[in-house]
Short mmCIF file of C-alpha atoms in Angstrom, two decimals:
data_model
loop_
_atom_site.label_atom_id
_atom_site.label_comp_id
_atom_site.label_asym_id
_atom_site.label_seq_id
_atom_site.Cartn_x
_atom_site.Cartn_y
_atom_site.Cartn_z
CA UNK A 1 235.01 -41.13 64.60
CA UNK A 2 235.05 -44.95 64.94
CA UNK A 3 232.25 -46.94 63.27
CA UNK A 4 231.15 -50.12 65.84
CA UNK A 5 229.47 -52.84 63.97
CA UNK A 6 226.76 -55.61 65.83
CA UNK A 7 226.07 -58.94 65.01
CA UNK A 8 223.48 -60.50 65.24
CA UNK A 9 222.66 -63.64 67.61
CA UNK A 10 223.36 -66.69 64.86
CA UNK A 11 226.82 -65.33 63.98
CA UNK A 12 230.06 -64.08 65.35
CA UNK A 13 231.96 -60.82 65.31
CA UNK A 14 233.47 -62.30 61.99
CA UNK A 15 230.72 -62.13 59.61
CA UNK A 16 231.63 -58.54 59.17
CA UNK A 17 234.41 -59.20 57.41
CA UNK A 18 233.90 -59.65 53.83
CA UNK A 19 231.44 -56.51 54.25
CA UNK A 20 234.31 -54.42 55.58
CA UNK A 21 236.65 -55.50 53.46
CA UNK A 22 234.58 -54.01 50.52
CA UNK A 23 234.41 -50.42 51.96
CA UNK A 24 236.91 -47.74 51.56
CA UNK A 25 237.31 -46.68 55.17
CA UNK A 26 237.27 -50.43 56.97
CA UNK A 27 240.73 -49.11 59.57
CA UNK A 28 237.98 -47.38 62.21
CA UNK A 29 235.33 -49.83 62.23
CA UNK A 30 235.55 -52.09 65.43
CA UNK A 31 233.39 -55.45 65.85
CA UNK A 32 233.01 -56.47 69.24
CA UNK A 33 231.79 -60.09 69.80
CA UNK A 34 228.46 -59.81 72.16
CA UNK A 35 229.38 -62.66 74.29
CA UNK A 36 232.80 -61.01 75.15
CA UNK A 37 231.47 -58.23 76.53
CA UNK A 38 229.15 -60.00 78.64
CA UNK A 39 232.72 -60.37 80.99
CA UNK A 40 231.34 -63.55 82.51
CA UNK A 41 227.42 -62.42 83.00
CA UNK A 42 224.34 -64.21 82.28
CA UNK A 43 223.46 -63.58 79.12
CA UNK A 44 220.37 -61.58 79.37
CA UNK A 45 219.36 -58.78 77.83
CA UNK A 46 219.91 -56.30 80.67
CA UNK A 47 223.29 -57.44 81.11
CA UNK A 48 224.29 -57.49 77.22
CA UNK A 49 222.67 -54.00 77.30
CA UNK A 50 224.77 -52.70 80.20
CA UNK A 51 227.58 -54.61 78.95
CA UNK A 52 227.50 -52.63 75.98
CA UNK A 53 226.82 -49.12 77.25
CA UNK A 54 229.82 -50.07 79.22
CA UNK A 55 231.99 -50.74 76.22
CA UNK A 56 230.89 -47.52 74.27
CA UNK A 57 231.33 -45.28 77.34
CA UNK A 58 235.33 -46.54 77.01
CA UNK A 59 235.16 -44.64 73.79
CA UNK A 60 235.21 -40.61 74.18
CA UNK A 61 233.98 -39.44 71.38
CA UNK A 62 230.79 -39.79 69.18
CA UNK A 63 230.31 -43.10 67.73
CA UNK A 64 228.71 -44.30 64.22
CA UNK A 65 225.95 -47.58 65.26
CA UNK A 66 225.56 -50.61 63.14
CA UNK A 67 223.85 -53.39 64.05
CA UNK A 68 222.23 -56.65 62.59
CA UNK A 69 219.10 -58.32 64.13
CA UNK A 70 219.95 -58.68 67.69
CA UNK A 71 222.90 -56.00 67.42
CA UNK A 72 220.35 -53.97 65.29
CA UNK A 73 218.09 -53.76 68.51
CA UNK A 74 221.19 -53.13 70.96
CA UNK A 75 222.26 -50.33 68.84
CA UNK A 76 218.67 -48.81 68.87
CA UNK A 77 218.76 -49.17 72.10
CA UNK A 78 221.66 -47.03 72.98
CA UNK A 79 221.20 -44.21 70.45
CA UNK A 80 217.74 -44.28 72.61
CA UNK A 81 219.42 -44.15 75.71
CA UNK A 82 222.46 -41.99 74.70
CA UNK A 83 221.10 -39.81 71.86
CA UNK A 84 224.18 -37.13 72.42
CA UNK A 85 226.73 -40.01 72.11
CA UNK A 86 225.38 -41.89 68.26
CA UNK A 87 226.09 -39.71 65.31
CA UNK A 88 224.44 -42.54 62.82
CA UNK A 89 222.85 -45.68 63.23
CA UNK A 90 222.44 -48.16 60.47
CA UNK A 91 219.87 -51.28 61.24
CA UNK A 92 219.79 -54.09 59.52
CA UNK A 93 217.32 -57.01 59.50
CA UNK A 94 216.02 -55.25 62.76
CA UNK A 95 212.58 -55.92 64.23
CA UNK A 96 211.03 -52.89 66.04
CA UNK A 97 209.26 -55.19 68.71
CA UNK A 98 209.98 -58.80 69.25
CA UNK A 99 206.99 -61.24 67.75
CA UNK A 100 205.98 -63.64 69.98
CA UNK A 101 204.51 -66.47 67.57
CA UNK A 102 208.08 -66.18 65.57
CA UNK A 103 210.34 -66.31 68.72
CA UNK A 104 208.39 -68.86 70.58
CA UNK A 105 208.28 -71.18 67.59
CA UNK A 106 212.36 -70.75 67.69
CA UNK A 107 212.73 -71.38 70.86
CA UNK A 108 211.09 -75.08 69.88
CA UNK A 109 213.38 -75.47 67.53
CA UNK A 110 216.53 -74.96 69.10
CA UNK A 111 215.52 -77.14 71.80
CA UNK A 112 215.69 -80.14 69.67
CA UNK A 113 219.02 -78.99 68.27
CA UNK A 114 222.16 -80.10 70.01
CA UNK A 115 225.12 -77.69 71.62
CA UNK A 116 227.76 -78.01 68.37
CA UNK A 117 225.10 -75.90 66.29
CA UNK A 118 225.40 -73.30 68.32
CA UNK A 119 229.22 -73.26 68.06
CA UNK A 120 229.13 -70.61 65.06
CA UNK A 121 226.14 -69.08 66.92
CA UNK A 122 226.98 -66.03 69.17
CA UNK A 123 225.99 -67.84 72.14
CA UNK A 124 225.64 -71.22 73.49
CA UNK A 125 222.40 -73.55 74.10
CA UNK A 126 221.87 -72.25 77.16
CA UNK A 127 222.83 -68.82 77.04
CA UNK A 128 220.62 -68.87 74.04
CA UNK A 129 217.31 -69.38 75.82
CA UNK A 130 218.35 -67.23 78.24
CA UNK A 131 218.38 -63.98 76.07
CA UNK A 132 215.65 -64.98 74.07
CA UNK A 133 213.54 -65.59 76.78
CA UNK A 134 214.22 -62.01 78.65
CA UNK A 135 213.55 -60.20 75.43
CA UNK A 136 210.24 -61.40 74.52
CA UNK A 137 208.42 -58.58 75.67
CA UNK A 138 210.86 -55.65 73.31
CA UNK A 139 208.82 -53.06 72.16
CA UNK A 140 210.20 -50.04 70.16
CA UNK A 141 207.14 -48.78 68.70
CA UNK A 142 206.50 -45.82 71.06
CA UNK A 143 209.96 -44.55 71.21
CA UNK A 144 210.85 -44.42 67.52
CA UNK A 145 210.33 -41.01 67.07
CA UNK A 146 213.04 -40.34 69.86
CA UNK A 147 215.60 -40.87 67.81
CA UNK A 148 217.51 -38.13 67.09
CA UNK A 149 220.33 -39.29 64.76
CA UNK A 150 220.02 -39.38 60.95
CA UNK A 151 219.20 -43.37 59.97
CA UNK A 152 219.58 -46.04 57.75
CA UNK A 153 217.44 -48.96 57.24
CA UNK A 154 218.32 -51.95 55.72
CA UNK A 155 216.45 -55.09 54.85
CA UNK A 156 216.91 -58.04 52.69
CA UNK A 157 213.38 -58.22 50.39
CA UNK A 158 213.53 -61.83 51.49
CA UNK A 159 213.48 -61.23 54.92
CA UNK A 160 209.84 -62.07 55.68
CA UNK A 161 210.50 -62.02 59.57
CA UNK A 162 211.87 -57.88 59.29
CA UNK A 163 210.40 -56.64 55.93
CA UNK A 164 207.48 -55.12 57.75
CA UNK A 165 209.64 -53.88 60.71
CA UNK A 166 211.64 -51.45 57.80
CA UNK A 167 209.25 -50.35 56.65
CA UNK A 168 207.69 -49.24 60.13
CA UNK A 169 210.84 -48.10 61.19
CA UNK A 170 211.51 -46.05 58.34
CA UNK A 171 208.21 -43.88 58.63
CA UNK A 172 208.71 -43.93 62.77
CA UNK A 173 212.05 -42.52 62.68
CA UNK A 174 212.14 -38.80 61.69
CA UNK A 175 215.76 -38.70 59.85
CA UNK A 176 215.79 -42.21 58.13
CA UNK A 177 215.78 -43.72 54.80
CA UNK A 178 215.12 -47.41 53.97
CA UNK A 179 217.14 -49.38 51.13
CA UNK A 180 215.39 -52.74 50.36
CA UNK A 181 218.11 -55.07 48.89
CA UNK A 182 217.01 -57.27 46.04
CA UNK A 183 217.42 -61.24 46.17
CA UNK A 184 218.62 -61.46 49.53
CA UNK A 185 217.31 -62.48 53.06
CA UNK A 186 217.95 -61.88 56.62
CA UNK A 187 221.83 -62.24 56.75
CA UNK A 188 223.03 -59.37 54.94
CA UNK A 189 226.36 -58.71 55.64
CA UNK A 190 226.95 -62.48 54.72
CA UNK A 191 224.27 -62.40 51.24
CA UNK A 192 224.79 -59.17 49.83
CA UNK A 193 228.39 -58.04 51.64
CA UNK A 194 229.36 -55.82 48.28
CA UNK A 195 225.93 -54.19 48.03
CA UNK A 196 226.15 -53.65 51.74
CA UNK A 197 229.67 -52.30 52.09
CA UNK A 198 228.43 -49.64 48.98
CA UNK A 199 225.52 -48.86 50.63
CA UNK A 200 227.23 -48.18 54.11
CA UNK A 201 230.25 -45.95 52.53
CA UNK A 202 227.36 -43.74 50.30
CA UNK A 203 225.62 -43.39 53.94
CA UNK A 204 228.95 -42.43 55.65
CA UNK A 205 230.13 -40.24 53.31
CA UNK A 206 226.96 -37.76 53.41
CA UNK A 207 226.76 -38.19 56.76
CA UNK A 208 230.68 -37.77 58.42
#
């Protein structure tokens, strides 16, 4: 049953890596990169959403959800959406609504940056506005309790942005438990990859 692992939208498909290489089982975990997907479309968040119900539905059996931030809230999204598809979904660093203040003081930010700092970044300058500006308005909070897969939620205690969001999360979703990871901050795959990759394989192996 492959595992599919989301990144989040400052990073590439390659800050999995040194997470994955720390499990036991790495050979069935696939890491698609969100702007490939995309096949050419604007990168909004209806299209990165289709574009990835697209890509899963190329896949015929049941499928084990990871995601980070942004891929955090695409692979809510599906398990949502396809609840008979996701056997397990892990979210990391994942707000369960978008905030407003937070995003719209980004989006000041990044306009001052130029394009080669978004090289590394999933998406470009534009492309970046784009997405953040069509999902202001992301709200989980009523449809938490919809979820019908068994859970993990993970959260760097330094991740002021998401700490509240994991714990809300955690008490929303009926079959979930939360693991706050010490000295660490939003980027966890990249932070704590070795604490990660443990906690991921103890998760899989109850629940394969």
């Amino acid at each position: 049953m492959p595992k599919i692992f989301l990144h989040g939208s400052g990073h590439k498909a390659a800050s999995w890596n040194e997470t994955i290489s720390y499990m036991e089982h790495g050979d069935d975990i696939l890491c698609p990169n969100l702007s490939a997907i995309l096949n050419g479309k604007e990168a909004d968040y209806p299209n990165l959403r289709a574009s990835f119900a697209e890509y899963c539905s190329r896949i015929d059996e049941q499928i084990h959800l990871c995601g980070i931030s942004l891929g955090g809230i695409l692979a809510l999204s599906y398990a949502l959406d396809h609840p008979k598809k996701v056997k397990t979904l892990v979210l990391i660093g994942t707000p369960h609504k978008v905030p407003k203040a937070a995003f719209g003081l980004q989006n000041v930010i990044f306009r001052f940056l130029p394009e080669s700092v978004f090289e590394n970044m999933a998406f470009g300058k534009k492309d970046t506005f784009i997405l953040g500006n069509s999902m202001k308005n992301l709200d989980f909070s009523n449809k938490l309790r919809d979820v019908q897969c068994p859970a993990l939620i993970v959260c760097g205690k330094k991740d002021r942005a998401n700490i509240k969001s994991a714990y809300y999360l955690s008490n929303n979703i009926k079959n979930a438990e939360l693991r706050i990871i010490e000295n660490t901050g939003h980027v966890v795959n990249e932070e704590a990859p070795k604490t990660l990759a443990d906690l991921l394989d103890g998760f899989y192996g109850t629940e394969a």
